[in-house]
Coordinates of N, CA and C and ligand atoms in Angstrom, one line a residue:
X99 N 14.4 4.0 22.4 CA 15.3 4.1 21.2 C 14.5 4.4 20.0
X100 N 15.0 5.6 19.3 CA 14.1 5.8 17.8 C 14.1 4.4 16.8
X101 N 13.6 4.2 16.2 CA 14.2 3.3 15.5 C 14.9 3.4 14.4
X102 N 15.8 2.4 13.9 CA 16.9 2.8 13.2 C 17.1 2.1 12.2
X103 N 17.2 2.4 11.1 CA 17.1 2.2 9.5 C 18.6 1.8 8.9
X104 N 19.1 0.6 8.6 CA 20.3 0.3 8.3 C 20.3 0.7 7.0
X105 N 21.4 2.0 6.7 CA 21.9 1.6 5.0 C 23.4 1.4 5.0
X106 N 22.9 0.5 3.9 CA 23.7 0.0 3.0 C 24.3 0.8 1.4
X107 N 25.4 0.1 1.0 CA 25.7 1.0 -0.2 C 25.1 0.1 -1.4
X108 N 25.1 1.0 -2.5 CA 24.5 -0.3 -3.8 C 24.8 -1.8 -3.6
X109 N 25.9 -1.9 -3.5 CA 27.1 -3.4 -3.3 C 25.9 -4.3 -2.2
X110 N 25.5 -3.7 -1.3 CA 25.4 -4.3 -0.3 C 25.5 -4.2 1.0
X111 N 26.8 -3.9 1.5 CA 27.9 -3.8 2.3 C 27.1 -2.7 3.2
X112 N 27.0 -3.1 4.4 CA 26.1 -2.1 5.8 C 27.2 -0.7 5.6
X113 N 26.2 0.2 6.0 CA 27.3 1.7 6.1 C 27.4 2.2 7.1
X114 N 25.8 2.7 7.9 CA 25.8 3.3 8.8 C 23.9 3.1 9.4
X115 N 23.7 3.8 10.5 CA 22.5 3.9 10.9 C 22.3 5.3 10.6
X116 N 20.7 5.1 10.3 CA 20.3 6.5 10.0 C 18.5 6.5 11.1
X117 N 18.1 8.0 11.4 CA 17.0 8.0 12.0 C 16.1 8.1 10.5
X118 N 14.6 7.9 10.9 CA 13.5 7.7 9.6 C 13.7 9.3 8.8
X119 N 13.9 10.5 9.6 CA 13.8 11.7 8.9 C 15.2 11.7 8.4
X120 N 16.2 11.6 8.1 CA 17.4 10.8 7.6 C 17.2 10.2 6.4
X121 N 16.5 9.0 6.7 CA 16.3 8.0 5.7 C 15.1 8.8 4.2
X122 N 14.2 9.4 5.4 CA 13.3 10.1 4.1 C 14.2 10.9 3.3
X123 N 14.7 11.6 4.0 CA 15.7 12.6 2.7 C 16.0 11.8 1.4
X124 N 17.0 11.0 1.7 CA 17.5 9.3 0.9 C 16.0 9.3 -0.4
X125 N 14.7 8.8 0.8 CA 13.6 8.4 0.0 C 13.4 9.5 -1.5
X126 N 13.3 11.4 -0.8 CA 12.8 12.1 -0.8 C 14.2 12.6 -2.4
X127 N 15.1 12.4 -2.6 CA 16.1 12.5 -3.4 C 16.1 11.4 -4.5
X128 N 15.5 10.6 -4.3 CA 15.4 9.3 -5.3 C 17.2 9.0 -5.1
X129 N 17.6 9.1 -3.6 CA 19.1 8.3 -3.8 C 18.2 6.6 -3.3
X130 N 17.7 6.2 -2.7 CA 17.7 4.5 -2.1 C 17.4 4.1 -3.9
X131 N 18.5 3.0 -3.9 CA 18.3 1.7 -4.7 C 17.2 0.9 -5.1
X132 N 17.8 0.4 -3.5 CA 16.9 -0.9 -3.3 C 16.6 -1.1 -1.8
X133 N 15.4 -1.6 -1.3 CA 15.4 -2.2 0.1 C 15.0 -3.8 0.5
X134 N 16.0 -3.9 1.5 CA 16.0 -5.3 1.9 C 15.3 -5.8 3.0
X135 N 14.5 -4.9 3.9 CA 14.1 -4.5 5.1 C 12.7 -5.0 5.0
X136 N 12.0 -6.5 6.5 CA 10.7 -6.5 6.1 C 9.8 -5.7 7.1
X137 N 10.6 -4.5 8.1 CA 9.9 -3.6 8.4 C 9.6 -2.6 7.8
X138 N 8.6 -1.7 8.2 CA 8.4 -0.1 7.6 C 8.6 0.4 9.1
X139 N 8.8 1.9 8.7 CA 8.5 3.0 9.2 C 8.4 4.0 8.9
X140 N 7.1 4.5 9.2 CA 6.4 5.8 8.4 C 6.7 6.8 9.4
X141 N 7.3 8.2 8.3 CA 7.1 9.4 8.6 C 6.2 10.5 8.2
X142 N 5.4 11.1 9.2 CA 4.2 11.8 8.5 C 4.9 13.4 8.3
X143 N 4.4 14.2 6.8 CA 5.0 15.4 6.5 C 4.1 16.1 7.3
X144 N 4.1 17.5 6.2 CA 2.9 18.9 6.5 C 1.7 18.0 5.7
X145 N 0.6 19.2 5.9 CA -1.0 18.9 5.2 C -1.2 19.2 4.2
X146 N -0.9 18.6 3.6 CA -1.0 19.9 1.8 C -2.6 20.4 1.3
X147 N -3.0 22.1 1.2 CA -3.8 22.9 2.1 C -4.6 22.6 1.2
X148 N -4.3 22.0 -0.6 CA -5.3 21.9 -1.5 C -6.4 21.0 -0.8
X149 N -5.3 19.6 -1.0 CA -6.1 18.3 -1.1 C -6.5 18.0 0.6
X150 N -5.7 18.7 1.3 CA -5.8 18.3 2.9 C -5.4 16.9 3.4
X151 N -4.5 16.3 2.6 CA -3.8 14.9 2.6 C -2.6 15.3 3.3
X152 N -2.3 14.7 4.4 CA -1.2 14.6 5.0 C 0.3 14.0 4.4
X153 N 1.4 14.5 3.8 CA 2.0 13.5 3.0 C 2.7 12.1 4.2
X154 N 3.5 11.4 3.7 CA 4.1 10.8 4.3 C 5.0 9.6 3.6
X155 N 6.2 9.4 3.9 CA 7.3 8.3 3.8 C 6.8 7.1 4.2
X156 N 7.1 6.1 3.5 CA 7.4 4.6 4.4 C 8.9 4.8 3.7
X157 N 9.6 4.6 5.1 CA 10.9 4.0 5.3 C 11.3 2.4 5.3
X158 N 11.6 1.8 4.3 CA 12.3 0.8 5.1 C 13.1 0.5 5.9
X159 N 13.1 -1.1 6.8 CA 14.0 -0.9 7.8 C 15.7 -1.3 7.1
X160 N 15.6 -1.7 6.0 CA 16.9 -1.8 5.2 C 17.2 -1.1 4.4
X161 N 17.7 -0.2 4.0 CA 17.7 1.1 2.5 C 19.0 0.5 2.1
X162 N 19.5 0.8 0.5 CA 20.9 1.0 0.0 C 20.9 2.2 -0.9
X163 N 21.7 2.8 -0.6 CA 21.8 4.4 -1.2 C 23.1 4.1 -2.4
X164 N 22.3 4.9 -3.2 CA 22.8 5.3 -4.2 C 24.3 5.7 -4.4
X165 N 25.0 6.1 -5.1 CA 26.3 6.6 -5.4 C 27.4 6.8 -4.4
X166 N 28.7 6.9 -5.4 CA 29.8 6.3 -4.8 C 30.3 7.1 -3.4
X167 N 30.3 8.1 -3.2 CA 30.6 8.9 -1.4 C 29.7 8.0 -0.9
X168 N 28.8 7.2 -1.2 CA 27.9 6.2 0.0 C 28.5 4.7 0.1
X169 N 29.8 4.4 -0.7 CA 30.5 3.0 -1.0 C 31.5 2.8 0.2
X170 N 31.0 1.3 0.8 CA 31.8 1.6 2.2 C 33.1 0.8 1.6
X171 N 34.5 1.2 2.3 CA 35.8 0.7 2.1 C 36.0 0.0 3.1
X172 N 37.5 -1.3 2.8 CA 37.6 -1.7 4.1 C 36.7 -2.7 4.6
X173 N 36.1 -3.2 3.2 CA 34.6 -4.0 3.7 C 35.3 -6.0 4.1
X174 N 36.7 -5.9 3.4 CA 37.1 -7.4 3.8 C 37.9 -7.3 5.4
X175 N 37.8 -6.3 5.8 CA 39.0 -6.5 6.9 C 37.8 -6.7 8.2
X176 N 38.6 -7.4 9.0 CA 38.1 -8.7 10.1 C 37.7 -8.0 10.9
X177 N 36.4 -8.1 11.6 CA 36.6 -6.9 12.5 C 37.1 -7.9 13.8
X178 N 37.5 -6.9 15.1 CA 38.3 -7.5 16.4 C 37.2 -8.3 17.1
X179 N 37.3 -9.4 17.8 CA 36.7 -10.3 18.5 C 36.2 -9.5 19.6
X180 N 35.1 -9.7 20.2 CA 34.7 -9.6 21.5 C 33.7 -10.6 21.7
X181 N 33.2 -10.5 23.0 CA 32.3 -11.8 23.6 C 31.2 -11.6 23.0
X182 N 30.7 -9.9 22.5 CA 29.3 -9.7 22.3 C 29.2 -10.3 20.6
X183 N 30.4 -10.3 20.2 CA 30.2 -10.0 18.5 C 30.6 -11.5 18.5
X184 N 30.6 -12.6 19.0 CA 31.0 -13.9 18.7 C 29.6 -14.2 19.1
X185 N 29.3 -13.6 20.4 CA 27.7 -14.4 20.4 C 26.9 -14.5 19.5
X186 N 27.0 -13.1 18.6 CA 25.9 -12.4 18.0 C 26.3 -13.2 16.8
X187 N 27.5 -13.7 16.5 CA 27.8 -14.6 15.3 C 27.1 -16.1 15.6
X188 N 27.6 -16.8 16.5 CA 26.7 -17.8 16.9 C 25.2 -18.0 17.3
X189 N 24.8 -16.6 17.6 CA 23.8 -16.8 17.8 C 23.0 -17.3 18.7
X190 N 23.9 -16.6 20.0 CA 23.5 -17.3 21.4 C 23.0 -18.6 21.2
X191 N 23.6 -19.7 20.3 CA 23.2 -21.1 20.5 C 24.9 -21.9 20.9
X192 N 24.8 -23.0 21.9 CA 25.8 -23.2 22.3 C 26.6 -24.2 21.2
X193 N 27.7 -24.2 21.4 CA 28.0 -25.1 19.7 C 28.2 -26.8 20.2
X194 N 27.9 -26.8 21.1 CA 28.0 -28.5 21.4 C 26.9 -28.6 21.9
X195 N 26.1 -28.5 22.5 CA 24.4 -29.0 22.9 C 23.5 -28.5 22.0
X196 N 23.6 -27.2 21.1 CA 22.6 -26.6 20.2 C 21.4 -26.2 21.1
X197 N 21.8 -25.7 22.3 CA 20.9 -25.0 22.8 C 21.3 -23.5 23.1
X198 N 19.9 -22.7 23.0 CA 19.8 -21.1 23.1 C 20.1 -21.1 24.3
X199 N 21.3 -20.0 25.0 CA 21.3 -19.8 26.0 C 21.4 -18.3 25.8
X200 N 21.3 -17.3 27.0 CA 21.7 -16.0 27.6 C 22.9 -15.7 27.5
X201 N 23.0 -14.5 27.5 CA 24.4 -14.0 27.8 C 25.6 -14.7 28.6
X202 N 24.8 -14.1 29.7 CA 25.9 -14.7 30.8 C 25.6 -16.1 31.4
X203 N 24.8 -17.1 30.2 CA 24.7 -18.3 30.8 C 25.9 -18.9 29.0
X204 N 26.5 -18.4 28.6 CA 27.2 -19.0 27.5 C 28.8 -18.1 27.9
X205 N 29.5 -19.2 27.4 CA 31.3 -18.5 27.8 C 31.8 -19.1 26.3
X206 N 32.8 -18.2 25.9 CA 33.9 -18.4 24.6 C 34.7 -20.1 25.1
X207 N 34.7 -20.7 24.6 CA 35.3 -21.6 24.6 C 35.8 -22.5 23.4
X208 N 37.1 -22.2 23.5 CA 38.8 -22.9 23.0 C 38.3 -24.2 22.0
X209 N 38.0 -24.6 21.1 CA 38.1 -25.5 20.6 C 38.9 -26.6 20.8
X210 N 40.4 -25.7 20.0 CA 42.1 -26.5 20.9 C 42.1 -25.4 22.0
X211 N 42.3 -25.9 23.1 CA 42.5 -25.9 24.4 C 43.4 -25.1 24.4
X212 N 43.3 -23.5 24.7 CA 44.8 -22.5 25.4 C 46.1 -23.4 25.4
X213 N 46.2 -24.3 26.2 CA 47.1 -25.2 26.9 C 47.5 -26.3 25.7
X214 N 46.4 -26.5 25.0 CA 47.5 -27.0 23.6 C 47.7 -26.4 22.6
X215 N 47.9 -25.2 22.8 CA 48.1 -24.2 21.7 C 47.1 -23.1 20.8
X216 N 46.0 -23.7 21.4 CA 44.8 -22.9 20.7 C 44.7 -21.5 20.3
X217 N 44.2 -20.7 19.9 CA 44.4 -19.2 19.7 C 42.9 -18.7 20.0
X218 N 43.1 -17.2 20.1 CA 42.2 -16.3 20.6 C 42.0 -16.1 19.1
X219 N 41.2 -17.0 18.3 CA 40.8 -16.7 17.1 C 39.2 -16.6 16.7
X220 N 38.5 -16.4 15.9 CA 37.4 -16.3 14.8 C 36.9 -17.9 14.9
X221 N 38.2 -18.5 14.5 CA 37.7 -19.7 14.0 C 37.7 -20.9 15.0
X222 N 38.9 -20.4 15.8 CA 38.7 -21.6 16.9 C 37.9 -21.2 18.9
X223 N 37.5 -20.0 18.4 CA 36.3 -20.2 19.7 C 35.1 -19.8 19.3
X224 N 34.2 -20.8 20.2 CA 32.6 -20.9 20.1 C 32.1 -20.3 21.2
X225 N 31.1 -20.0 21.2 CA 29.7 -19.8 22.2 C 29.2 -21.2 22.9
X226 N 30.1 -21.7 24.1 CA 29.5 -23.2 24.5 C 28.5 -22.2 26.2
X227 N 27.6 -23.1 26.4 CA 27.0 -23.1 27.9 C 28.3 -23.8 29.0
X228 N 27.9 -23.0 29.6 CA 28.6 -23.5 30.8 C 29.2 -25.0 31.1
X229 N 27.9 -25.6 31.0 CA 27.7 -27.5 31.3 C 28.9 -27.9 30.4
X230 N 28.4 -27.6 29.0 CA 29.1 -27.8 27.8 C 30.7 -27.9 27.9
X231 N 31.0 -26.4 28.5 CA 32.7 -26.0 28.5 C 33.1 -26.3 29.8
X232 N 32.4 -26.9 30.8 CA 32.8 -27.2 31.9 C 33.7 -28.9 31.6
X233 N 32.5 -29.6 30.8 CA 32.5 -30.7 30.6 C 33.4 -31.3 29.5
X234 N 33.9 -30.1 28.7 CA 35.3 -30.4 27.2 C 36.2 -30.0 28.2
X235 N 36.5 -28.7 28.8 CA 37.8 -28.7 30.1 C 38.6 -28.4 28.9
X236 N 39.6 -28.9 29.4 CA 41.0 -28.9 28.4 C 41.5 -29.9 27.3
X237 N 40.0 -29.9 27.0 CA 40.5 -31.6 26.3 C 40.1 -31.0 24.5
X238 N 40.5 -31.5 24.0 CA 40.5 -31.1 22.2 C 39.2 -32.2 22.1
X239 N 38.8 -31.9 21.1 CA 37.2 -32.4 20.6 C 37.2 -33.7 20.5
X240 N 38.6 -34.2 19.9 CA 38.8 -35.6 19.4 C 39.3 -36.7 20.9
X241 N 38.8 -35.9 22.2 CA 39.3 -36.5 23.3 C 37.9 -36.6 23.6
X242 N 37.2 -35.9 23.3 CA 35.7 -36.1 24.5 C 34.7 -36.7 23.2
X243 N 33.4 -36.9 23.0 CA 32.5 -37.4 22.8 C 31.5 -36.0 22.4
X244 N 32.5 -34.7 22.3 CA 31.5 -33.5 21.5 C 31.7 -33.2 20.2
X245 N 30.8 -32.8 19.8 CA 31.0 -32.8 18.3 C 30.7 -31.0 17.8
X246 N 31.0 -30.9 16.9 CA 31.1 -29.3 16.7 C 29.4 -29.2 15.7
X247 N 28.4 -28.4 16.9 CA 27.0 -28.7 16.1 C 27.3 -27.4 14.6
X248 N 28.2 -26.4 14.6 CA 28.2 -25.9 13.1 C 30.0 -25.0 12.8
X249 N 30.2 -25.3 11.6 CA 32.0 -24.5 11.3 C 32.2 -23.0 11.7
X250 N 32.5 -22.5 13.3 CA 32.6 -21.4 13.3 C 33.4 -20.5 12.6
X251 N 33.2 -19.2 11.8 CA 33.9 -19.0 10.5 C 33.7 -17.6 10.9
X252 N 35.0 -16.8 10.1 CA 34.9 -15.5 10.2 C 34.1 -14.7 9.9
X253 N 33.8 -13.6 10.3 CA 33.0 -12.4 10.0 C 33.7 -11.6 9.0
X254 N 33.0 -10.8 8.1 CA 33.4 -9.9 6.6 C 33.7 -8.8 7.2
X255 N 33.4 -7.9 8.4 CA 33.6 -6.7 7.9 C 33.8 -6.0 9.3
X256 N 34.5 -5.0 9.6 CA 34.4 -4.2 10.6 C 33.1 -3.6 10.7
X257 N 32.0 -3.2 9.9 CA 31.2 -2.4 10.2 C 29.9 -3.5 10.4
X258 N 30.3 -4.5 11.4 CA 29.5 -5.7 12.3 C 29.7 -4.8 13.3
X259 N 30.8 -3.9 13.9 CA 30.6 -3.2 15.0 C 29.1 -2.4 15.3
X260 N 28.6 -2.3 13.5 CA 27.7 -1.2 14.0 C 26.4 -1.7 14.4
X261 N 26.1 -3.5 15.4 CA 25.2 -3.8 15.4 C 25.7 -3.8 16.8
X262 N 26.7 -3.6 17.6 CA 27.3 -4.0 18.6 C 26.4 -3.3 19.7
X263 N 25.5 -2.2 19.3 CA 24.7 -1.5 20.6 C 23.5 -2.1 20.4
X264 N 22.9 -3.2 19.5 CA 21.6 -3.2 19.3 C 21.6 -4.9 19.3
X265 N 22.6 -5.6 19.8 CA 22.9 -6.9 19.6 C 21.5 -7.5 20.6
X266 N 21.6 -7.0 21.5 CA 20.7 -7.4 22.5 C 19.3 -7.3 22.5
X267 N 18.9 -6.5 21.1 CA 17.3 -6.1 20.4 C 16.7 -7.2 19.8
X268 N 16.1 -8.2 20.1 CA 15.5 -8.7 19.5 C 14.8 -8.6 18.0
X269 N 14.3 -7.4 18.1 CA 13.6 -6.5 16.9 C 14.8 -6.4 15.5
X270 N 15.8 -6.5 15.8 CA 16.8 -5.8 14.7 C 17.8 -7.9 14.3
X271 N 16.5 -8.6 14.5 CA 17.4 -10.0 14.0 C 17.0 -10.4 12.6
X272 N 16.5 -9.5 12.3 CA 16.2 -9.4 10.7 C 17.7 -8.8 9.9
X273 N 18.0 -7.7 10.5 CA 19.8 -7.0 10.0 C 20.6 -8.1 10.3
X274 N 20.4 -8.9 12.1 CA 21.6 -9.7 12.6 C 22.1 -10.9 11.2
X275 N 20.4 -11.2 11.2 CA 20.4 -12.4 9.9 C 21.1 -11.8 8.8
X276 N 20.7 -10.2 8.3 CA 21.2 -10.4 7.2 C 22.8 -10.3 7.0
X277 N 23.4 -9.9 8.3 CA 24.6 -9.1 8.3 C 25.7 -10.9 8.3
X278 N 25.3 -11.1 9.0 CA 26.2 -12.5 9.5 C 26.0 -13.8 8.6
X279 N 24.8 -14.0 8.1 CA 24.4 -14.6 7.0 C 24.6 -14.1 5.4
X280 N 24.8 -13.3 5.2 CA 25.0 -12.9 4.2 C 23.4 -11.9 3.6
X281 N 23.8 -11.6 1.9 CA 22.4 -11.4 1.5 C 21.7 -11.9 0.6
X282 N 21.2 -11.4 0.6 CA 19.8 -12.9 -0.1 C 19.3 -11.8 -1.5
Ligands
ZN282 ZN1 26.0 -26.7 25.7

């Protein structure tokens, strides 16, 4: 995979992925802002025939571009649940043992219980392990002896989808952090 340069608009707000010769244009126009990114990535130009210096970009791995056609809309609406984007919110840590698990060693589980009315929501399912969700069953929190290790809480924005191919990159938990955490 090339690697991939998240911008953002002045506000903040993620827009899109761009490749580094992409991003240099951005650099190369004086549109980037600001960068939030503690990666680089350098692009090398032509040889310039005077000095025989090769030019070259450092890209950051976070850019925010300049002016308003680069302002994303639509930045409060929720984006749709799936397994990958709740983990990636939790943080593949289980929410009752507070331990890191895998993919397929952690399951969504019900806070309130399906069966007592719970909902396929944001706020009432977590990332538990197996052991964990085997062991709450159908029981509501205030039945068992588990405690909720942090307040699972909605996500800001539909364009969280656009980490949805790269969730599983270890390399890009510098974006995860900043996207789900906010910005700094
Ligand atoms: Zn657990």
């Amino acid at each position: 995979m090339s690697p991939q340069i998240l911008a953002l608009d002045v506000a903040g707000a993620p827009h899109r992925w761009l490749n580094v010769r992409q991003a240099a244009h951005y650099y190369a126009t004086g549109m980037v802002a600001w960068t939030a990114g503690t990666n680089e990535f350098v692009l090398r130009g032509g040889i310039q025939r005077s000095t025989g210096v090769q030019s070259k970009i450092c890209a950051n791995s976070i850019i925010a571009i300049k002016g308003r056609d680069f302002m994303v809309r639509n930045f409060d609406h929720t984006p749709s649940l799936t397994k990958d984007m709740l983990l990636a919110r939790d943080r593949y840590v289980c929410a009752y043992c507070a331990q890191r698990f895998k993919y397929d060693q952690l399951d969504l589980e019900h806070i309130i219980p399906k069966s007592k009315g719970g909902e396929d929501s944001w706020t009432n399912l977590v990332a538990a392990c197996k052991a964990c969700n085997h062991r709450k069953g159908g029981k509501t929190i205030e039945e068992t002896r588990f405690r909720l290790h942090r307040t699972p809480f909605e996500p800001r924005s539909d364009v969280y989808s656009l980490f949805t191919p790269y969730l599983a990159d270890e390399r890009n938990e510098a974006w995860r952090t900043y996207l789900f955490l906010g910005r700094n």
